[in-house]
XYZ file of C-alpha atoms in Angstrom:
750
model
C 61.981 113.325 7.126
C 62.492 114.568 3.585
C 61.533 118.064 4.696
C 64.027 117.916 7.562
C 66.837 116.665 5.350
C 66.045 119.284 2.755
C 66.277 122.010 5.401
C 69.436 120.569 6.979
C 71.616 123.690 6.520
C 68.859 125.924 7.835
C 68.377 123.680 10.867
C 72.131 123.750 11.501
C 72.152 127.541 11.408
C 69.196 127.659 13.793
C 71.018 125.300 16.183
C 74.016 127.644 16.469
C 72.451 129.857 19.199
C 71.537 126.692 21.120
C 75.146 125.490 21.062
C 76.432 128.864 22.258
C 73.803 128.991 25.001
C 74.800 125.509 26.198
C 78.468 126.548 26.322
C 77.404 129.521 28.441
C 75.263 127.391 30.738
C 78.001 124.868 31.514
C 80.567 127.617 32.066
C 82.814 126.870 29.094
C 82.049 130.203 27.458
C 80.219 132.397 29.984
C 78.563 135.478 28.557
C 78.275 138.407 30.901
C 75.390 139.894 28.976
C 73.235 136.823 29.671
C 74.043 136.922 33.378
C 73.251 140.623 33.378
C 69.927 139.957 31.684
C 69.092 137.251 34.243
C 69.899 139.769 36.973
C 67.605 142.344 35.373
C 64.771 139.797 35.185
C 65.315 138.861 38.836
C 65.419 142.514 39.901
C 62.195 143.218 38.034
C 60.420 140.294 39.686
C 61.785 141.292 43.066
C 60.440 144.825 42.762
C 57.088 143.512 41.513
C 56.605 140.967 44.319
C 58.216 142.558 47.402
C 55.724 143.079 50.269
C 56.299 146.810 50.679
C 54.919 146.642 54.238
C 56.462 147.403 57.622
C 58.047 144.468 59.447
C 57.518 145.314 63.097
C 59.762 142.539 64.395
C 63.043 144.210 63.425
C 64.089 147.749 64.370
C 67.179 149.591 63.160
C 68.963 151.933 65.562
C 70.466 154.434 63.190
C 73.742 156.223 63.709
C 72.508 158.943 61.416
C 73.621 162.487 60.653
C 71.547 163.757 63.554
C 73.298 161.365 65.960
C 76.722 162.346 64.661
C 75.844 165.994 65.128
C 74.651 165.505 68.723
C 77.040 162.831 70.009
C 80.098 163.459 67.874
C 81.937 161.911 64.991
C 82.272 158.189 64.637
C 83.650 156.083 66.267
C 81.912 157.077 69.451
C 83.351 156.638 72.862
C 82.568 153.209 74.276
C 80.758 154.689 77.244
C 78.181 156.024 74.761
C 77.894 152.532 73.311
C 77.532 151.068 76.816
C 74.805 153.596 77.589
C 73.074 152.689 74.307
C 73.159 148.956 75.090
C 71.919 149.499 78.651
C 69.125 151.745 77.433
C 67.979 149.184 74.872
C 67.886 146.301 77.345
C 66.965 148.043 80.609
C 64.503 150.662 79.380
C 63.285 149.299 76.034
C 63.435 145.579 76.940
C 64.439 144.465 73.469
C 64.701 140.786 72.541
C 68.093 140.885 70.859
C 70.786 143.271 69.706
C 73.131 143.009 66.741
C 75.886 145.371 65.615
C 76.512 146.076 61.958
C 79.815 147.622 62.957
C 83.091 146.465 64.429
C 85.012 147.640 67.472
C 88.523 146.770 66.383
C 90.529 149.285 68.413
C 90.896 150.122 72.083
C 88.995 153.235 73.184
C 91.486 155.803 74.537
C 89.053 158.684 74.593
C 88.809 158.683 78.422
C 92.567 159.374 78.910
C 92.903 156.397 81.269
C 95.945 155.020 79.497
C 97.735 158.356 79.690
C 96.964 158.624 83.407
C 98.297 155.126 83.990
C 101.484 155.992 82.110
C 101.913 159.112 84.258
C 101.332 157.096 87.435
C 104.114 154.756 86.389
C 106.384 157.544 85.178
C 106.542 161.229 85.905
C 103.860 161.220 88.626
C 105.048 158.071 90.339
C 106.537 160.086 93.224
C 103.419 162.145 93.776
C 101.666 160.980 96.926
C 98.218 159.456 96.247
C 98.301 159.938 92.441
C 98.457 156.265 91.629
C 95.696 155.498 94.130
C 93.420 158.104 92.607
C 94.100 156.746 89.086
C 93.175 153.245 90.279
C 90.003 154.626 91.807
C 89.043 156.218 88.456
C 89.841 153.137 86.377
C 86.361 151.645 86.658
C 84.773 154.877 85.492
C 87.320 155.632 82.755
C 87.791 152.130 81.277
C 85.133 152.589 78.619
C 85.927 149.277 76.909
C 85.298 147.436 80.168
C 82.066 149.344 80.717
C 80.975 148.429 77.195
C 81.975 144.798 77.731
C 80.020 144.699 80.998
C 76.937 145.991 79.171
C 77.213 143.071 76.755
C 77.713 140.294 79.272
C 74.795 137.954 79.824
C 72.704 139.589 77.139
C 71.630 138.336 73.692
C 74.073 140.439 71.717
C 75.790 139.624 68.427
C 78.831 141.683 67.492
C 79.881 142.299 63.935
C 83.191 141.845 62.153
C 84.469 141.405 58.613
C 86.777 139.308 56.478
C 89.276 140.674 53.965
C 90.990 139.332 50.876
C 93.859 141.784 50.428
C 97.389 140.762 49.529
C 98.822 141.302 52.979
C 96.220 139.210 54.751
C 96.164 141.587 57.699
C 94.278 140.608 60.818
C 93.041 142.475 63.861
C 90.871 141.615 66.827
C 89.649 138.260 68.035
C 87.509 136.024 65.869
C 84.646 134.063 67.427
C 84.720 130.296 67.396
C 83.838 128.787 64.011
C 80.447 127.121 63.745
C 81.620 124.311 61.502
C 84.892 122.624 60.733
C 86.151 121.523 57.361
C 85.729 117.889 58.382
C 81.946 118.361 58.397
C 82.033 118.384 54.603
C 83.145 114.775 54.448
C 85.885 115.477 51.942
C 83.699 117.560 49.663
C 84.739 120.985 48.481
C 82.660 124.145 48.449
C 83.278 127.236 46.392
C 83.380 130.250 48.671
C 85.027 133.638 48.754
C 88.821 133.389 49.355
C 89.276 135.305 52.616
C 92.800 135.674 54.001
C 92.381 138.340 56.675
C 89.887 139.758 59.113
C 88.959 142.771 61.178
C 87.322 141.663 64.424
C 86.519 143.090 67.852
C 89.002 143.632 70.645
C 89.329 140.782 73.113
C 87.241 142.178 76.025
C 84.262 142.753 73.762
C 84.664 139.499 71.845
C 84.748 137.588 75.117
C 81.749 139.421 76.569
C 79.313 138.899 73.677
C 77.855 135.414 73.266
C 78.138 135.476 69.461
C 79.616 137.443 66.603
C 78.905 137.344 62.891
C 80.583 138.814 59.827
C 78.700 141.453 57.861
C 80.430 141.168 54.478
C 78.205 141.661 51.455
C 79.310 140.162 48.141
C 78.372 142.263 45.128
C 77.617 140.690 41.764
C 80.630 140.494 39.481
C 78.522 141.518 36.478
C 77.169 144.846 37.719
C 78.342 145.419 41.302
C 74.837 145.066 42.761
C 74.317 143.398 46.140
C 71.667 140.737 45.723
C 73.047 138.082 48.050
C 74.589 137.773 51.484
C 76.824 134.877 52.543
C 75.580 132.817 55.481
C 78.942 131.127 56.033
C 82.497 132.089 55.195
C 85.474 129.754 54.955
C 88.609 131.031 56.667
C 91.705 128.975 57.380
C 89.907 125.657 57.106
C 86.894 126.541 59.246
C 83.490 128.080 58.625
C 82.170 131.194 60.354
C 78.595 132.465 60.458
C 77.227 135.762 59.244
C 75.660 138.443 61.408
C 72.131 137.536 60.276
C 72.668 133.798 60.798
C 74.214 134.349 64.243
C 71.256 136.490 65.332
C 68.794 133.949 63.963
C 70.571 131.094 65.742
C 70.601 133.041 68.986
C 66.867 133.611 68.624
C 66.220 129.910 68.011
C 68.334 128.512 70.837
C 71.741 128.291 69.130
C 71.203 125.129 67.081
C 74.150 123.310 65.564
C 75.225 124.280 62.042
C 75.663 121.417 59.579
C 76.028 121.207 55.796
C 72.998 119.970 53.857
C 73.802 117.694 50.929
C 71.246 115.959 48.687
C 70.278 112.407 49.460
C 71.970 109.964 47.103
C 69.414 108.691 44.661
C 68.612 109.428 41.093
C 71.091 112.294 41.213
C 73.912 109.801 41.705
C 76.907 109.786 43.983
C 78.794 112.272 41.873
C 76.311 115.013 42.696
C 77.795 116.473 45.878
C 76.741 120.091 45.692
C 75.874 121.837 48.944
C 72.153 122.593 48.823
C 71.455 123.988 52.278
C 72.673 124.813 55.744
C 70.978 122.684 58.361
C 70.333 123.988 61.876
C 69.881 121.006 64.195
C 68.821 120.880 67.828
C 67.048 118.275 69.902
C 66.165 115.969 67.027
C 64.632 118.715 64.891
C 66.308 120.594 62.089
C 65.739 123.569 59.832
C 66.994 123.714 56.258
C 68.169 127.060 54.896
C 68.761 126.823 51.124
C 72.052 128.274 49.880
C 73.809 128.377 46.534
C 77.194 126.925 45.707
C 78.923 129.976 47.221
C 77.149 129.651 50.583
C 75.078 132.750 49.844
C 71.357 133.463 49.940
C 69.334 135.969 48.000
C 68.318 138.879 50.190
C 64.496 138.984 50.457
C 64.207 142.752 50.143
C 60.896 143.975 51.514
C 60.867 147.411 49.948
C 62.765 150.644 49.405
C 65.536 151.150 51.916
C 66.155 153.874 54.444
C 64.158 155.565 57.207
C 61.462 156.547 54.711
C 61.387 153.219 52.912
C 58.636 151.803 55.107
C 60.111 148.304 55.458
C 61.619 148.650 58.936
C 61.356 151.183 61.706
C 64.396 153.420 62.104
C 65.181 154.989 65.486
C 67.922 157.588 65.813
C 70.631 156.507 68.243
C 70.776 160.040 69.625
C 67.069 159.873 70.522
C 67.678 156.735 72.563
C 70.713 158.223 74.319
C 68.815 161.430 75.068
C 65.758 159.577 76.402
C 63.449 160.823 73.681
C 62.067 157.324 73.025
C 59.381 156.213 75.475
C 60.451 153.287 77.682
C 59.217 149.915 76.403
C 58.451 151.245 72.942
C 60.889 148.731 71.453
C 59.920 145.851 73.710
C 60.669 142.381 72.301
C 62.110 143.842 69.120
C 65.125 142.514 67.285
C 67.425 145.504 67.071
C 70.246 146.141 64.643
C 72.665 149.002 65.188
C 73.962 150.467 61.951
C 74.302 153.674 60.016
C 72.712 155.536 57.136
C 75.155 158.445 57.307
C 76.787 158.796 53.866
C 80.117 159.688 55.420
C 80.385 156.320 57.147
C 80.233 154.547 53.773
C 77.818 151.751 54.621
C 75.503 152.352 51.666
C 75.176 149.578 49.090
C 73.982 149.320 45.503
C 71.004 146.951 45.508
C 68.213 146.113 43.044
C 66.070 148.703 44.823
C 68.440 151.612 45.281
C 71.973 152.764 44.634
C 72.214 154.070 48.218
C 70.674 151.257 50.220
C 71.699 151.109 53.904
C 73.944 148.118 54.496
C 72.357 147.471 57.881
C 68.957 147.059 56.234
C 70.239 144.263 53.999
C 70.903 142.284 57.198
C 67.493 143.270 58.558
C 65.850 141.921 55.396
C 67.726 138.645 55.690
C 66.816 138.218 59.363
C 63.156 138.827 58.504
C 63.389 136.291 55.679
C 64.941 133.694 57.980
C 62.156 134.256 60.481
C 59.553 133.858 57.732
C 61.193 130.638 56.567
C 60.898 131.616 52.902
C 64.027 132.562 51.006
C 64.376 132.652 47.259
C 66.942 130.110 46.204
C 69.325 129.582 43.298
C 69.822 125.805 43.554
C 72.938 124.121 42.266
C 70.837 122.071 39.838
C 69.969 125.320 38.057
C 72.561 124.398 35.428
C 70.782 121.114 34.746
C 67.426 122.861 34.560
C 68.854 125.433 32.174
C 70.317 122.732 29.932
C 67.049 120.778 29.771
C 64.997 123.866 28.913
C 67.584 125.039 26.396
C 67.724 121.707 24.592
C 63.943 121.250 24.483
C 63.229 124.796 23.334
C 66.191 124.845 20.960
C 65.286 121.581 19.248
C 61.642 122.588 18.860
C 62.679 125.847 17.224
C 65.449 124.341 15.109
C 63.229 121.586 13.713
C 60.038 123.616 13.322
C 61.118 127.102 12.230
C 62.522 126.070 8.823
C 59.175 124.459 7.987
C 57.003 127.453 8.923
C 56.040 130.683 7.267
C 57.323 133.927 8.736
C 54.072 134.620 10.585
C 53.907 131.136 12.068
C 57.601 131.263 12.935
C 56.970 134.453 14.898
C 54.018 132.817 16.638
C 56.035 129.708 17.555
C 58.987 131.745 18.839
C 56.711 133.912 20.963
C 54.945 130.793 22.249
C 58.230 129.112 23.224
C 59.492 132.220 25.018
C 56.126 132.655 26.748
C 56.046 129.043 27.949
C 59.653 129.148 29.178
C 59.197 132.496 30.900
C 55.849 131.410 32.346
C 57.318 128.203 33.771
C 60.252 130.124 35.184
C 57.979 132.720 36.769
C 55.718 130.043 38.256
C 58.703 128.294 39.839
C 59.756 131.635 41.307
C 56.346 132.566 42.688
C 55.241 129.116 43.837
C 58.528 127.584 44.980
C 60.864 130.585 45.423
C 63.279 129.126 42.864
C 65.448 131.591 40.976
C 66.447 129.797 37.788
C 68.181 131.162 34.686
C 65.923 132.092 31.804
C 67.805 134.738 29.821
C 69.858 132.212 27.859
C 66.722 130.470 26.579
C 64.996 133.727 25.678
C 68.022 135.101 23.847
C 68.604 131.730 22.183
C 65.017 131.704 20.922
C 65.306 135.263 19.621
C 68.563 134.574 17.800
C 67.313 131.224 16.494
C 64.318 133.012 14.989
C 66.471 135.829 13.600
C 69.058 133.482 12.076
C 66.362 131.233 10.656
C 64.585 134.156 9.050
C 67.839 135.695 7.791
C 69.060 132.423 6.354
C 65.683 131.764 4.820
C 65.587 135.234 3.323
C 69.089 135.011 1.861
C 68.797 131.453 0.572
C 65.236 131.826 -0.658
C 66.092 135.123 -2.308
C 68.924 133.392 -4.133
C 66.653 130.465 -4.980
C 63.994 132.863 -6.138
C 66.478 134.642 -8.373
C 67.637 131.325 -9.811
C 64.092 130.107 -10.359
C 63.101 133.465 -11.782
C 65.988 133.227 -14.235
C 64.875 129.730 -15.209
C 61.109 130.167 -15.235
C 60.418 133.894 -14.916
C 59.598 134.408 -18.575
C 57.264 131.402 -18.601
C 55.714 131.207 -15.149
C 53.661 133.871 -13.320
C 55.375 135.513 -10.315
C 52.988 133.941 -7.823
C 54.034 130.490 -9.032
C 57.689 131.473 -8.710
C 56.940 132.486 -5.107
C 55.348 129.095 -4.541
C 58.313 127.322 -6.100
C 60.748 129.212 -3.874
C 59.188 127.603 -0.804
C 60.455 124.238 -2.017
C 63.075 124.923 -4.709
C 64.531 121.413 -4.603
C 61.341 120.066 -6.184
C 61.761 122.108 -9.351
C 64.305 121.767 -12.106
C 64.660 122.074 -15.851
C 65.309 118.352 -16.232
C 62.917 116.601 -18.592
C 60.136 114.489 -17.108
C 56.873 112.926 -18.262
C 53.685 114.222 -16.692
C 50.004 114.533 -17.432
C 49.521 118.140 -18.512
C 47.098 120.249 -20.493
C 48.425 122.119 -23.508
C 46.874 125.096 -25.293
C 47.440 126.498 -28.763
C 45.886 129.881 -29.508
C 46.135 131.223 -33.061
C 44.915 134.502 -34.574
C 42.639 133.774 -37.527
C 43.274 135.488 -40.816
C 46.522 136.976 -39.585
C 48.130 136.708 -43.005
C 45.418 138.794 -44.642
C 45.477 141.308 -41.793
C 49.266 141.659 -41.932
C 49.151 142.440 -45.641
C 46.950 145.484 -45.033
C 48.744 146.971 -41.996
C 52.023 148.858 -41.636
C 54.642 147.012 -39.536
C 54.298 149.327 -36.534
C 50.516 148.897 -36.418
C 50.897 145.158 -36.832
C 53.395 145.141 -33.994
C 51.000 147.127 -31.827
C 48.143 144.726 -32.600
C 50.204 141.651 -31.730
C 51.514 143.249 -28.542
C 48.014 144.247 -27.462
C 46.495 140.838 -28.128
C 49.372 138.810 -26.689
C 49.675 141.020 -23.599
C 46.029 140.542 -22.694
C 46.050 136.840 -23.455
C 49.308 136.347 -21.529
C 47.896 138.059 -18.455
C 44.901 135.728 -18.573
C 47.095 132.633 -18.964
C 49.380 133.604 -16.104
C 46.406 134.647 -13.998
C 45.195 131.047 -14.184
C 48.604 129.544 -13.251
C 49.536 128.752 -16.819
C 53.090 128.514 -18.139
C 53.885 130.354 -21.364
C 55.740 128.009 -23.685
C 56.440 130.260 -26.636
C 55.090 132.821 -29.096
C 55.116 131.611 -32.704
C 54.211 134.452 -35.030
C 50.489 134.920 -34.445
C 50.238 131.901 -32.121
C 50.824 131.545 -28.389
C 51.473 128.158 -26.804
C 50.952 127.480 -23.091
C 50.502 124.552 -20.732
C 49.301 123.773 -17.214
C 50.664 121.402 -14.558
C 54.377 122.225 -14.781
C 56.715 123.304 -13.325
C 54.263 123.601 -10.400
C 52.025 120.574 -10.089
C 48.405 121.653 -10.530
C 45.810 118.893 -10.047
C 43.061 120.928 -11.762
C 45.197 121.867 -14.773
C 42.445 120.909 -17.249
C 39.822 123.096 -15.562
C 42.251 126.012 -15.369
C 43.027 125.742 -19.071
C 39.324 125.695 -20.005
C 38.575 128.739 -17.859
C 41.562 130.462 -19.429
C 40.244 129.729 -22.928
C 36.798 131.116 -22.067
C 38.334 134.260 -20.569
C 40.547 134.680 -23.638
C 37.496 134.454 -25.889
C 35.833 137.142 -23.792
C 38.976 139.298 -24.018
C 39.007 139.040 -27.829
C 35.391 140.229 -27.899
C 36.428 143.228 -25.791
C 39.324 143.965 -28.160
C 36.988 143.744 -31.150
C 34.612 146.178 -29.490
C 37.494 148.649 -29.178
C 38.530 148.035 -32.791
C 34.957 148.486 -34.019
C 34.796 151.879 -32.299
C 38.074 152.774 -34.001
C 36.745 151.644 -37.392
C 39.062 148.644 -37.570
C 38.163 145.121 -38.651
C 37.512 142.430 -36.064
C 39.991 139.701 -35.284
C 39.379 136.130 -34.232
C 41.249 133.416 -32.418
C 41.102 129.670 -32.391
C 42.058 127.687 -29.307
C 42.949 124.019 -29.108
C 43.112 122.170 -25.764
C 44.310 118.666 -25.040
C 45.152 116.790 -21.848
C 47.557 113.866 -21.796
C 51.047 112.546 -21.120
C 53.737 114.977 -22.294
C 57.466 115.359 -21.924
C 58.283 118.655 -20.217
C 61.692 120.210 -19.567
C 64.490 122.419 -20.814
C 65.012 121.570 -24.471
C 66.900 123.030 -27.376
C 70.471 123.512 -28.511
C 73.609 124.821 -26.890
C 72.784 128.201 -28.403
C 69.120 128.492 -27.493
C 66.981 126.504 -25.118
C 63.503 126.823 -23.673
C 61.217 125.191 -21.125
C 58.691 123.417 -23.339
C 56.474 120.364 -23.836
C 56.622 117.771 -26.612
C 54.759 114.586 -27.489
C 51.719 113.200 -29.319
C 49.377 114.919 -26.873
C 50.981 118.259 -27.752
C 50.617 117.608 -31.479
C 46.940 116.751 -31.013
C 46.397 120.063 -29.243
C 47.832 121.870 -32.246
C 45.591 119.882 -34.618
C 42.489 120.728 -32.588
C 43.234 124.449 -32.756
C 43.188 124.171 -36.559
C 39.650 122.722 -36.470
C 38.083 125.585 -34.521
C 37.320 127.717 -37.579
C 35.747 124.814 -39.437
C 33.286 124.130 -36.639
C 32.627 127.813 -36.072
C 33.783 127.866 -32.441
C 36.595 129.618 -30.614
C 37.655 126.592 -28.567
C 38.099 122.935 -29.454
C 39.006 120.514 -26.662
C 39.641 116.805 -26.575
C 37.588 114.240 -24.693
C 40.371 113.869 -22.100
C 40.204 117.577 -21.313
C 36.411 117.487 -21.045
C 36.517 114.556 -18.606
C 38.887 116.424 -16.281
C 36.914 119.675 -16.379
C 33.437 118.691 -15.158
C 32.583 122.161 -13.937
C 31.728 123.421 -17.421
C 28.879 123.019 -19.912
C 30.166 121.259 -23.036
C 28.881 120.770 -26.547
C 30.168 117.771 -28.444
C 31.359 118.796 -31.924
C 32.362 115.644 -33.714
C 34.360 112.461 -33.740
C 37.463 113.207 -35.815
C 40.537 111.406 -37.056
C 43.301 113.975 -37.485
C 46.511 113.545 -39.452
C 49.021 111.503 -37.490
C 46.424 109.770 -35.281
C 45.206 106.269 -36.075
C 42.224 106.473 -33.767
C 39.357 108.924 -33.882
C 38.926 111.319 -30.984
C 35.791 113.034 -29.766
C 36.073 116.813 -29.727
C 34.047 119.325 -27.716
C 33.730 123.024 -27.131
C 33.147 124.582 -23.704
C 30.275 127.046 -23.590
C 30.211 128.317 -19.998
C 30.463 127.179 -16.399
C 27.656 125.077 -14.958
C 26.582 128.007 -12.806
C 26.061 130.127 -15.939
C 23.875 127.664 -17.857
C 20.224 128.316 -18.755
C 17.145 126.236 -19.567
C 17.256 127.364 -23.196
C 20.877 126.264 -23.507
C 20.115 122.883 -21.962
C 17.216 122.407 -24.391
C 19.466 123.321 -27.316
C 22.157 120.850 -26.227
C 19.606 118.047 -25.836
C 18.328 118.733 -29.342
C 21.905 118.747 -30.608
C 22.626 115.367 -29.012
C 19.577 113.970 -30.852
C 20.917 115.367 -34.131
C 24.349 113.808 -33.494
C 22.780 110.454 -32.679
C 20.738 110.541 -35.892
C 23.871 111.559 -37.819
C 25.896 108.637 -36.528
C 22.966 106.263 -37.135
C 22.765 107.576 -40.729
C 19.149 108.614 -40.124
C 19.423 111.627 -42.403
C 15.747 112.577 -42.226
C 15.694 112.692 -38.435
C 19.001 114.525 -38.425
C 17.565 117.114 -40.827
C 14.582 117.685 -38.568
C 16.732 118.264 -35.515
C 19.133 120.529 -37.416
C 16.243 122.622 -38.744
C 14.994 123.061 -35.189
C 18.473 124.092 -34.061
C 18.938 126.535 -36.936
C 15.665 128.198 -36.070
C 17.023 128.743 -32.531
C 20.573 129.734 -33.577
C 20.515 130.710 -37.216
C 24.065 132.073 -37.169
C 25.678 129.006 -35.648
C 28.205 127.609 -38.129
C 28.121 124.150 -36.547
C 24.494 123.500 -37.493
C 24.949 124.727 -41.072
C 28.072 122.540 -41.334
C 26.132 119.408 -40.407
C 23.187 120.378 -42.618
C 25.578 120.555 -45.584
C 27.118 117.231 -44.549
C 23.650 115.597 -44.548
C 23.079 116.783 -48.109
C 26.462 115.376 -49.108
C 25.762 112.062 -47.407
C 22.467 111.702 -49.243
C 24.317 111.897 -52.550
C 27.402 109.927 -51.440
C 26.570 107.582 -48.567
C 29.427 106.589 -46.256
C 31.069 103.190 -46.586
C 29.908 100.196 -44.618
C 31.108 100.179 -41.008
C 31.338 103.969 -40.846
C 31.538 105.085 -37.180
C 30.304 108.614 -37.704
C 33.780 110.161 -37.592
C 35.318 112.746 -39.886
C 38.800 112.218 -41.284
C 41.222 115.106 -41.873
C 44.218 114.389 -44.066
C 45.903 117.765 -43.640
C 47.269 119.614 -40.627
C-alpha cells in the first residue's frame, strides 16, 4: 500500500486514458478514430476468415455492359423483363427470384398510351381504329405482361426508402411485417426514413412480397458493412429484400421482435437483440444490432470474377444462350454491375463491390444460420474489459521497470485481443477492442513519460544532494524510490573508514606545489574510484586524508564486508602506485586505514554557509583513532572487533586489545589479510602460532611468548607486528604490568 500511495500521481496519470476510453464507450465523448480502428480490425478479420468459395445456391443475373449493349439502355422495356422472368421460371426452373431494382414508373415504350389517346381524340372518327387499339392492348401493355409473369411465382420485388427534406413518395409499398405495437412500448433506434420509391401498383399487387434494398454505410468511413433487416416508416416496420426472400423460402413465418428474457440483466435492459421468425410453434432468431442491421457475411471478392457467386448475363438468358435447367432450384437475384447504373458500393473487400452481391451474401448467411453479431451489450463488455485492463496497468506499471512494463502492456493487449478474437471466431461476436488497445498503449506511454520526467527531476535533485558523495549507480538506485532518501539526520549502523597518507608532511616539504597536487590527485582519484566501486559514500577529503562510510544514504546490509574489501583493494592500489613511483625514481608512499562499525548519526550537517552529508559519533571517532594505530602495528588496515564480526568472509589477524583516548573500555583490533578463498596453509599455520603468542602474552608467560615470537620472526622476519611484541616482552620483563592487567595497551594520545 505504501508503494501505491507513493506512486499516486503516476497512477492518476496512467488512469487518464482509461477515463477517456470509458467516456468514448458510453457515448459521452465518442472518438471517431477508435471506431475507425475497430472497423479496420473487423475488416482485417473478415478478409482473413471469409470462405472464398463459390456458393452454388445463389445466382446473380447481371444487367451488365454486355446486356446493355445488346438489349438497350436501362430501364428496359417491361416486355424484356417479362421474358426474363418467364425464361427463369419456365426454362431454368429456378426456386426464387428477387429484384435488386425498382420499377417505379409506367412503361410507355410500347406506344399503347399514345394509341389510346388517339383513339379517344383525333382518330375517334376513324372506323375500326379503336377496335384495333383494343385488340393490341394485351400485346402492348408491357406492365401487364410483366405483372402476369410475376403472378403466382415466388418473386420478391425491390424498393427503397429515402430521407430527403421533401419526403417524396412514389409507387405502392408492400404491407408492413410488424407494427409499432409489437415493441410493447419500447423504442428502437433506426434510420429516419420519410419517403420511399416503390413499384407501380400492378407490379406491387402481382408479386407476393417486396423488400427494400437500402444499404447503410458507416458514418466513420462510408464503407458498407451492414444491411438493415427492418426499416421503420410511419410507425410500421418493413422487411429488407434479403429478409423477404429468406422468409419466402422458409414459408413466410411471422416477424416478431426478440428482446432478452428478464433476469440478471434487469427490467431496464430492453434492447432489441434479434428478429424472431415464428411459424407453427417453431422460431428462428436472427441477431441484429440496435439499429436493426446485421453485418454482411461477405464470402469473398465481389463481381463476376470474385468467385463467391455465379454471375449470368441477362442478355445470355434472353438470347437463349444458357442451357435450359442450368439454374434449376437456384435462388436468383437480378441486379447490375454496370458502372453507369451506379449500384457499386464501397465495402471492406472492394471500393467497387456490386450492390446486388451484398444482398446475395446476406441471403447465403441467413441460409447458413451464422451471422456475425454486434450485440447491444457490447458497451457493457467494453466497459468491463476497459476497467479490468486499465486498473491492472494503472496499478502495476508504476511499480515495474521499463522492460517489465513493456512486457505487461504487451501481455494485456495480447490477452484482450485474443479474447476478442476467440469470441469472434467461436461465437461470431463482433465486440469493440480498439479502445482497450489504444488505452493500454497510451497508459504505457504516459506512465513511461511521467516516470522519465519525474525520475529525471528526482535524479537531478538527488544528484545535486548526493552526487559528489555517492557513486552514480547508487544515485540510479535511489531514483527508483526517491521518497526514501533525504538529507535529514538519522541514526544508523554504518561502517566508517579513515584513510591517511603516511609521512605526508615530510613528502610535502620536498616537493613543489604542482607535483604535490599531482600526487594527491593521483592517489585520491584511484582510492575514490575504489570506494565508489564498492558502494561507498565519500564524506570528505581532509588534507592527506579521505573519509568514507557505507550503509547510507542507500541501505547496504553488507556494509562492513564492502568496507573491508575496499580497504584491501586500496592497499593493492597503493602498491601499484609505488611500483610506478619506483620506476620513476620517486620515493614510496604509504597509507593507513581505520575501519569501525557501529551506531552513527548521518545527515546533512554544517552551517548556513557550508554544509555536507557526513557522519558523527563515538563510532566515527574510534575509526579515526584506529587509523592512527596502523603504522605502529606495521599494517595498512586496522579494524575494530565489530567490523570483523560483520565481515566473516575474510581472514583476520588479531593485533591487540587497546584502550584509545576517549574510550573507557578496551577494544580488540584486527587487520584483514585476504578473503577466505585466498588463504593458504602457511598463512593458517602462521595465524595459529600468532594466537599462541597472544595467549602467552595475555597470560604473562613471557618465555612461551618469546618462543612463539621467535618462530614467527623466522617465518616473517620483516613483519613489524612480531618485532613490536618482542620488544614489549623485553619491556615487561623489566617492568611487569600491574595486578589485574587484562593484556590491553593504553594510548593516551590521538
